[in-house]
PDB file of C-alpha atoms in Angstrom:
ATOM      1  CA  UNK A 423       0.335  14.881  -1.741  1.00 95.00           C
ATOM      2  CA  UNK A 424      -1.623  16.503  -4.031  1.00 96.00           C
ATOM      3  CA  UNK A 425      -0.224  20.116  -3.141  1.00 96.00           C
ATOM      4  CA  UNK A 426       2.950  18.891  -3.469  1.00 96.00           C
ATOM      5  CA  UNK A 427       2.628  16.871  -6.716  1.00 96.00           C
ATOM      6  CA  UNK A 428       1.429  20.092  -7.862  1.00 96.00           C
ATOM      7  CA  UNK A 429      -2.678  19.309  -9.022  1.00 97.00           C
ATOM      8  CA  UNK A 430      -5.011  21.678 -10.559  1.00 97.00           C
ATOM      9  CA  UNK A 431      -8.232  21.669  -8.350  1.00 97.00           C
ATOM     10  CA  UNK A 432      -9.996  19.620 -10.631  1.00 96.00           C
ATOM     11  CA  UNK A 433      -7.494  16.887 -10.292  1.00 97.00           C
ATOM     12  CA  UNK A 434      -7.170  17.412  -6.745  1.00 98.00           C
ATOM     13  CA  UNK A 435     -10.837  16.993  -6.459  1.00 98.00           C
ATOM     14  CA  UNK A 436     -10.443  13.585  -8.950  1.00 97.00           C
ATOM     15  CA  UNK A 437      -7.705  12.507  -6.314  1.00 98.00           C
ATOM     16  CA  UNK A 438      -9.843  12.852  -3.124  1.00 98.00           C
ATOM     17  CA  UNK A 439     -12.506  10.999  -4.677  1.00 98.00           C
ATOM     18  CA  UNK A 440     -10.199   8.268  -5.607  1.00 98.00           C
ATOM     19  CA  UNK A 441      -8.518   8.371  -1.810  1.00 98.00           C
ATOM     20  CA  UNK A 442     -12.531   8.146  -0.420  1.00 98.00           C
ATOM     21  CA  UNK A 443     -12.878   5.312  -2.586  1.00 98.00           C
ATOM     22  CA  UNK A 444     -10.211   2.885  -3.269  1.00 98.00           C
ATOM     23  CA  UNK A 445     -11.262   1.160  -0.138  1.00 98.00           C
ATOM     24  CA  UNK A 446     -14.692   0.580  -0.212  1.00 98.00           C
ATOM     25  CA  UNK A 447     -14.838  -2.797  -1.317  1.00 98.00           C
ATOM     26  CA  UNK A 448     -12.991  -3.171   1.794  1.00 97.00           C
ATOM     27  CA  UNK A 449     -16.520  -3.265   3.857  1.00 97.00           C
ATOM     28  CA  UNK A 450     -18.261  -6.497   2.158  1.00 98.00           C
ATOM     29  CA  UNK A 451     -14.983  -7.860   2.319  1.00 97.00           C
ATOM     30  CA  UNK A 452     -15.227  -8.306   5.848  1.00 96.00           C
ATOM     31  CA  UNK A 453     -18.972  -8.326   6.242  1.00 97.00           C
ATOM     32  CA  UNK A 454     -18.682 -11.235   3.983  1.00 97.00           C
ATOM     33  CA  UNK A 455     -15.354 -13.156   4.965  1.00 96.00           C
ATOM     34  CA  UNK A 456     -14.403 -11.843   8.472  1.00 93.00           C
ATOM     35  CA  UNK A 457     -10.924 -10.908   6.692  1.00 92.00           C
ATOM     36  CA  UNK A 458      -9.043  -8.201   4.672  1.00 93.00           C
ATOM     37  CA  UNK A 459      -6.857 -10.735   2.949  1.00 91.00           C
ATOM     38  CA  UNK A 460      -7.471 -10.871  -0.438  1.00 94.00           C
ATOM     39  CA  UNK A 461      -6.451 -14.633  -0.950  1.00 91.00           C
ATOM     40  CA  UNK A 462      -8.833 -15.727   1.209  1.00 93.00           C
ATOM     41  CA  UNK A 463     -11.638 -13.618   0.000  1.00 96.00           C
ATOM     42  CA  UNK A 464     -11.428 -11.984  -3.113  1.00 97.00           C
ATOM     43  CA  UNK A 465      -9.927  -8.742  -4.432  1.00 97.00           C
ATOM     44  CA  UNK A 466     -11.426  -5.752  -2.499  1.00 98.00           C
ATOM     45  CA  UNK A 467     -10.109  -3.063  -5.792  1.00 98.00           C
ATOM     46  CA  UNK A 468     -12.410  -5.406  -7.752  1.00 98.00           C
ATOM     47  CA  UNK A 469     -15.579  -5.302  -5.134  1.00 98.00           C
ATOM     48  CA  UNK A 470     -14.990  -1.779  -4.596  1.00 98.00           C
ATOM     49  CA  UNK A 471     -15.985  -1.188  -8.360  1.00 98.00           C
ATOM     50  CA  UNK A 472     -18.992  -3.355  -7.407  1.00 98.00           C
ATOM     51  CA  UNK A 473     -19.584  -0.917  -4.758  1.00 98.00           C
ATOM     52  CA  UNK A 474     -19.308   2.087  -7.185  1.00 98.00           C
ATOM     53  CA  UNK A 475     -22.050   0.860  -9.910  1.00 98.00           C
ATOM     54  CA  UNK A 476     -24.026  -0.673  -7.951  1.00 98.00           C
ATOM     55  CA  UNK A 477     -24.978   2.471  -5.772  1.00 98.00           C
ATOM     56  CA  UNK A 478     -24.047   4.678  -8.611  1.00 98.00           C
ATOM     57  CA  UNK A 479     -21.804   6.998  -6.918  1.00 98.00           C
ATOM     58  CA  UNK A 480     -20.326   8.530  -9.876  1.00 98.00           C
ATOM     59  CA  UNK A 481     -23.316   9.367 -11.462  1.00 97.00           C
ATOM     60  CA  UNK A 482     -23.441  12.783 -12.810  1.00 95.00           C
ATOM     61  CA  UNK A 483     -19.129  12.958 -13.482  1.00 97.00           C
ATOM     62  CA  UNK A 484     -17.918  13.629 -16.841  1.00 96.00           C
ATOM     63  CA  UNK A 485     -17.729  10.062 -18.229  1.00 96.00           C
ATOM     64  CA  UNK A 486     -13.879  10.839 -18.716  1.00 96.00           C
ATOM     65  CA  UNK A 487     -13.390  11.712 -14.794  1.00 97.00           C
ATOM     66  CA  UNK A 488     -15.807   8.518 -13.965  1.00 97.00           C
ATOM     67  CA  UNK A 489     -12.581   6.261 -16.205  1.00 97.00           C
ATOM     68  CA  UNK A 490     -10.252   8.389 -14.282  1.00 97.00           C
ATOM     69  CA  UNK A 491     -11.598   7.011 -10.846  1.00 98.00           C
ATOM     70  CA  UNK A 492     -12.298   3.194 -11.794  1.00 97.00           C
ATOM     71  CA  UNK A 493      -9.509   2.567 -13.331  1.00 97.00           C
ATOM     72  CA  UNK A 494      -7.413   4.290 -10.280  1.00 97.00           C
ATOM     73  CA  UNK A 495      -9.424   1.982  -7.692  1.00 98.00           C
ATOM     74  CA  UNK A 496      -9.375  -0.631  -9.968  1.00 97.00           C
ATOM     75  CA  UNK A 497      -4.982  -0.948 -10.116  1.00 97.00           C
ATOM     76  CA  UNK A 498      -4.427   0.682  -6.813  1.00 97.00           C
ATOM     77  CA  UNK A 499      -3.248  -2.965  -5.280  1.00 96.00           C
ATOM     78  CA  UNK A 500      -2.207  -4.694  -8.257  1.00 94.00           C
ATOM     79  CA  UNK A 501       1.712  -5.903  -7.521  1.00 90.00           C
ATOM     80  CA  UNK A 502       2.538  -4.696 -11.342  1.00 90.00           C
ATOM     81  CA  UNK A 503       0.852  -2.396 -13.286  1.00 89.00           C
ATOM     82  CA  UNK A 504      -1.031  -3.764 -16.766  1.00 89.00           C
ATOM     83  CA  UNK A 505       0.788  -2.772 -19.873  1.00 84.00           C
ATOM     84  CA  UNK A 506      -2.448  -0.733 -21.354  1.00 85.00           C
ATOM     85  CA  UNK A 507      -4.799   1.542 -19.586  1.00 89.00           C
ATOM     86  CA  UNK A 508      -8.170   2.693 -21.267  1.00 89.00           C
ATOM     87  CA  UNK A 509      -7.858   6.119 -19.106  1.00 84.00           C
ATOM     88  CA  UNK A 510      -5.470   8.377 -21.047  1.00 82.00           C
ATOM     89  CA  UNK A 511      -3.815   9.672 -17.815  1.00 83.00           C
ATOM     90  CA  UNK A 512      -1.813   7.523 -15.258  1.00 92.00           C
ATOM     91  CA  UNK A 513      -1.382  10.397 -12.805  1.00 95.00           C
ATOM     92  CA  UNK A 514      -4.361   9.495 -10.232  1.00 97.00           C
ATOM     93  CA  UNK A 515      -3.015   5.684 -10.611  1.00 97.00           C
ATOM     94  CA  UNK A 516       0.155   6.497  -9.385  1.00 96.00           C
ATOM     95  CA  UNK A 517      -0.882   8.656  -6.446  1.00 98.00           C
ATOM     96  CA  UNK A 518      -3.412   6.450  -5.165  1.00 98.00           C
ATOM     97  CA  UNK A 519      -1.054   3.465  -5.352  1.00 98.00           C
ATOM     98  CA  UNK A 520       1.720   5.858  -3.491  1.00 98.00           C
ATOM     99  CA  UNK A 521      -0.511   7.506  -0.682  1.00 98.00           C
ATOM    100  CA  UNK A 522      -2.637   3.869   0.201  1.00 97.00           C
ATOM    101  CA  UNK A 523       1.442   2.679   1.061  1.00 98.00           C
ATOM    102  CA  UNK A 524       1.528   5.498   2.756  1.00 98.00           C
ATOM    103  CA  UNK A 525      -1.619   5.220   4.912  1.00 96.00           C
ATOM    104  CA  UNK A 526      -0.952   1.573   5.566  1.00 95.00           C
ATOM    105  CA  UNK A 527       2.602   2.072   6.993  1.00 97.00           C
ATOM    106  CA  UNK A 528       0.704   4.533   9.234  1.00 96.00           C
ATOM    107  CA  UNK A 529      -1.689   2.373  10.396  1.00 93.00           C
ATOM    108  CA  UNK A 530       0.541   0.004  11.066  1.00 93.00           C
ATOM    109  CA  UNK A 531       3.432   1.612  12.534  1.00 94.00           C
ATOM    110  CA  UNK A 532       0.905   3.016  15.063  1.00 92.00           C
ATOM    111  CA  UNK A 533      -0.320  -0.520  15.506  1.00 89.00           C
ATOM    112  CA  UNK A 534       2.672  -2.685  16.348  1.00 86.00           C
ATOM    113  CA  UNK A 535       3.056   0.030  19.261  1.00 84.00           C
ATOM    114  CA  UNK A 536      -0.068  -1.639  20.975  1.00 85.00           C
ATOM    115  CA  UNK A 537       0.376  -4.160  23.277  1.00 83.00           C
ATOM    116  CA  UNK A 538      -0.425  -7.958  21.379  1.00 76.00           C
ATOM    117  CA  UNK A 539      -3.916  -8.135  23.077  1.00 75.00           C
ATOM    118  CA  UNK A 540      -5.186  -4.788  21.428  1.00 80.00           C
ATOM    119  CA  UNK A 541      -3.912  -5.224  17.846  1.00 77.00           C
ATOM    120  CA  UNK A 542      -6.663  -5.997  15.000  1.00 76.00           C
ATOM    121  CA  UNK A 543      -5.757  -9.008  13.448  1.00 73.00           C
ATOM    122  CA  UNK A 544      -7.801  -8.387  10.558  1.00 74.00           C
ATOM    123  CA  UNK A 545      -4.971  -5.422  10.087  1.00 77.00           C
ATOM    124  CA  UNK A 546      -2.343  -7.758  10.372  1.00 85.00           C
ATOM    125  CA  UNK A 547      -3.516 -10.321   7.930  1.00 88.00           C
ATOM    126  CA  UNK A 548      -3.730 -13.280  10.891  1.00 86.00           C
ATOM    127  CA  UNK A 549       0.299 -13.528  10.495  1.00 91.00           C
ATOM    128  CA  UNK A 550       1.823 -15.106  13.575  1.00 90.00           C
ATOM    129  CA  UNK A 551       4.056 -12.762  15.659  1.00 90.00           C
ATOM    130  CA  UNK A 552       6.909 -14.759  15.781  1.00 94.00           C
ATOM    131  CA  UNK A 553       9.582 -12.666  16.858  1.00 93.00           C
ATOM    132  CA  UNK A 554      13.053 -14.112  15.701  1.00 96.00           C
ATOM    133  CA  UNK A 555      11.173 -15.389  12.699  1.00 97.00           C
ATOM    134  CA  UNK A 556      11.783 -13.943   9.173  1.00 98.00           C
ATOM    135  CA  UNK A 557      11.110 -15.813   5.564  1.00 98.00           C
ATOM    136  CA  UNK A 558      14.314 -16.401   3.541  1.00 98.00           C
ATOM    137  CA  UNK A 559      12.570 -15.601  -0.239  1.00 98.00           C
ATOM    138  CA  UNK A 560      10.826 -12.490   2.201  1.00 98.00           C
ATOM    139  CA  UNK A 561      14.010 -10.997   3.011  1.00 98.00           C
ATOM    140  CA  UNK A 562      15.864 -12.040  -0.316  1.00 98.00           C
ATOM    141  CA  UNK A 563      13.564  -9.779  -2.404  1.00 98.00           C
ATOM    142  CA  UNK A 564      14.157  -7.296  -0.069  1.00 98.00           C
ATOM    143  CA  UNK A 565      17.811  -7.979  -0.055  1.00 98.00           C
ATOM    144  CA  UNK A 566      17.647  -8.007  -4.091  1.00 98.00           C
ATOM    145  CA  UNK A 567      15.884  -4.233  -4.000  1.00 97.00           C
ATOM    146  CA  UNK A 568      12.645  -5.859  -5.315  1.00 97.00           C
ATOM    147  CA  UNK A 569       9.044  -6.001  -3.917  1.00 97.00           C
ATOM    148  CA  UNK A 570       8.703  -8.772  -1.746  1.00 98.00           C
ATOM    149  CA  UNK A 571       5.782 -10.897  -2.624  1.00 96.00           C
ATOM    150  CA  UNK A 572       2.409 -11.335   0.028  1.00 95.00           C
ATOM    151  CA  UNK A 573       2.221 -15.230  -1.094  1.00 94.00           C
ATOM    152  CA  UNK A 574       5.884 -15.628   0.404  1.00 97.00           C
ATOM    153  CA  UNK A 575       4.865 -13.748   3.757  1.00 97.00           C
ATOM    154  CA  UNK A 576       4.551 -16.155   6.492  1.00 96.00           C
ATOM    155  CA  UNK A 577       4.397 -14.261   9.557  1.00 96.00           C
ATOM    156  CA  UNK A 578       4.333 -10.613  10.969  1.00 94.00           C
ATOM    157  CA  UNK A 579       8.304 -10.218  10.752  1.00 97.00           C
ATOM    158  CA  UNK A 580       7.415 -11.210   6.600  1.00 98.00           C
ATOM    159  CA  UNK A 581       4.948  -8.669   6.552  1.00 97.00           C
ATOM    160  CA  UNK A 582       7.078  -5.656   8.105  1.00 98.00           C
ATOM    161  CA  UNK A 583       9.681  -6.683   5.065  1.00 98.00           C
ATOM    162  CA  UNK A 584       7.291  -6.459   2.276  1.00 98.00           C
ATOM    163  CA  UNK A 585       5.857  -2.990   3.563  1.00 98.00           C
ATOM    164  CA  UNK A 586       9.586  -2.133   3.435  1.00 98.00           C
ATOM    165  CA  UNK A 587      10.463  -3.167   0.017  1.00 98.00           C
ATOM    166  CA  UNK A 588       7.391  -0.644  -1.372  1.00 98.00           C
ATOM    167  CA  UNK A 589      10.036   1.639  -0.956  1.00 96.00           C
ATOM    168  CA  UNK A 590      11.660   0.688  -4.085  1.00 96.00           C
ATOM    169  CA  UNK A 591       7.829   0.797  -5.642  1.00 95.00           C
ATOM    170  CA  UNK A 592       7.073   4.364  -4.660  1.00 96.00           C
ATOM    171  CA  UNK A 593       6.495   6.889  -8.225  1.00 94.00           C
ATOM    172  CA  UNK A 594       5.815  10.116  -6.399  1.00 95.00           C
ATOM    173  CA  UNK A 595       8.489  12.615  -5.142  1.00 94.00           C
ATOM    174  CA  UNK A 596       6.218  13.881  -2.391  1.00 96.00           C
ATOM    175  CA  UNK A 597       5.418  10.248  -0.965  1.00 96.00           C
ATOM    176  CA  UNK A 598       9.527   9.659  -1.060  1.00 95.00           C
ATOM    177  CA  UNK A 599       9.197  12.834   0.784  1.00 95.00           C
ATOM    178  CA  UNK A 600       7.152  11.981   2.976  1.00 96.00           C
ATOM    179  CA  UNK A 601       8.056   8.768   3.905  1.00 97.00           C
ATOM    180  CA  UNK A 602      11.205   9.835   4.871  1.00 95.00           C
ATOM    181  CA  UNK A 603      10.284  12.793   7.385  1.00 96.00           C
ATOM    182  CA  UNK A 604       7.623  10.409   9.040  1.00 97.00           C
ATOM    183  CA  UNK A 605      10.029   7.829   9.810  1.00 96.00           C
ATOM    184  CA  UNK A 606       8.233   4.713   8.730  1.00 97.00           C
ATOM    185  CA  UNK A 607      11.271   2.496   7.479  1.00 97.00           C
ATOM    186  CA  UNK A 608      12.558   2.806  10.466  1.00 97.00           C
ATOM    187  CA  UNK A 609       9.930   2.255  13.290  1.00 97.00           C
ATOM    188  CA  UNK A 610       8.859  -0.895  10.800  1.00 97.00           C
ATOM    189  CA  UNK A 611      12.294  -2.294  11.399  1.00 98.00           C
ATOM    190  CA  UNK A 612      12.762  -1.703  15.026  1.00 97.00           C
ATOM    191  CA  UNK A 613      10.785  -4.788  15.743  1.00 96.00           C
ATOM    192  CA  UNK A 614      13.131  -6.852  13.567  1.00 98.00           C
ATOM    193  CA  UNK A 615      15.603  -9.486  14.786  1.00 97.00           C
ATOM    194  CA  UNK A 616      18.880  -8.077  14.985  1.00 97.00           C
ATOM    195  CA  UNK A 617      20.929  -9.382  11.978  1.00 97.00           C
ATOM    196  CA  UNK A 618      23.651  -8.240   9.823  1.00 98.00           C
ATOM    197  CA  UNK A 619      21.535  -9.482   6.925  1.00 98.00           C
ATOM    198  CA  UNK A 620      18.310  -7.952   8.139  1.00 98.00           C
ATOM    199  CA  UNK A 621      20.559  -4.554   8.794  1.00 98.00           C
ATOM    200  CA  UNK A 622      21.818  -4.209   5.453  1.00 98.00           C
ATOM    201  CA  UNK A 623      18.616  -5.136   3.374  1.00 98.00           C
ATOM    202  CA  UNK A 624      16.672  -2.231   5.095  1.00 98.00           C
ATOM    203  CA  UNK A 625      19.854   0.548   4.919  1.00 97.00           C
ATOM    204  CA  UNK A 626      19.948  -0.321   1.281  1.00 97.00           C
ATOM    205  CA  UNK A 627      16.049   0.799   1.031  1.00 96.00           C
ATOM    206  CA  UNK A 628      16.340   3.845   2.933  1.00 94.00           C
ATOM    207  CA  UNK A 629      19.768   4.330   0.711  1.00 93.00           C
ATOM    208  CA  UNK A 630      17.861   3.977  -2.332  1.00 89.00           C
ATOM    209  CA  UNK A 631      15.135   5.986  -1.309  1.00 85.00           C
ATOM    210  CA  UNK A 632      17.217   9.029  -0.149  1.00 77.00           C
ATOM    211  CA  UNK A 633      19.388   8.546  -3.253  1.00 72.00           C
ATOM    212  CA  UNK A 634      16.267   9.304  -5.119  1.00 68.00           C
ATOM    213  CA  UNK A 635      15.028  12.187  -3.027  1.00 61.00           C
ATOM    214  CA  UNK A 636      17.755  14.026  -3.337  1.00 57.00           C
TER     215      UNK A 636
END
């Protein structure tokens, strides 16, 4: 992403040590709760600052590039973006948000291919695998081209919609890009139940997405 976005080095070295870190609060997440859901534990962007002071892994950064980082790991799972930002630059923000989608429709793309008894269901969020099952409000956000809400997912079908309504959330013409040569939209729908409703709520996403690509 960031060749393709275009990044000086220095940004591209700000970017990889936003990727490396966006995630770390994920580890006393589950050391502490046993789960990666933020409702039921609290919000990992938020303990993955915690992380970053307390072991001081910025220290010696420009004070500018250390804003540049927290503030990227800080909104990189926030639903909608703040109005204000103290960092001057939204650039890392964007890309972080746009390449953690990314990484999470690969991990679980590659994970729904397992057979039940091997997935994680830390990974999943503990949603049920009800096959034929899929949320009204889940799939009438996705329906309405808007991003479909984790407090209205109620099983695994739920969660396959939301990951395909960040489609209409992505900022970055290289994770468009890439989203559409890996084929994730797709191999997150396969699963679905077969209905005219279900059909034309994910065309419209790829439509959208392609639309915008082009």
């Amino acid at each position: 992403m960031c060749e393709g976005e275009n990044l000086s080095p220095g940004e591209t070295r700000i970017a990889l040590a936003i990727a490396l870190l966006h995630d770390v609060g994920r580890f006393p997440q589950y050391h502490r709760w046993r789960t990666f859901r933020d409702s039921d534990s609290d919000n990992h962007a938020r303990l993955a600052i915690e992380v970053i002071r307390k072991e001081k892994l910025l220290v010696g950064l420009d004070p500018s590039e250390q804003l540049l980082i927290e503030e990227a790991v800080r909104f990189h799972n926030l639903l909608e973006l703040p109005g204000k930002f103290r960092s001057p630059d939204q650039l890392f923000i964007k890309l972080i948000r746009d390449a953690d989608k990314l990484d999470i429709w690969r991990v679980f793309t590659e994970l729904q291919n397992l057979p039940p008894h091997q997935r994680a269901s830390a990974a999943t969020l503990g949603f049920a695998d009800l096959p034929e099952v899929v949320s009204a409000a889940c799939l009438d956000s996705l329906a309405a081209g808007t991003i479909v809400r984790l407090d209205s997912v109620r099983t695994l079908n739920d969660l396959r919609l939301l990951q395909i309504s960040w489609a209409y959330d992505l900022t970055c013409a290289t994770a468009r890009k890439i989203l559409l040569e890996r084929g994730y939209i797709p191999a997150l729908a396969a699963p679905l139940p077969e209905r005219e409703d279900i059909g034309t709520a994910v065309s419209a996403a790829l439509s959208s997405l392609a639309a915008i690509s082009a």
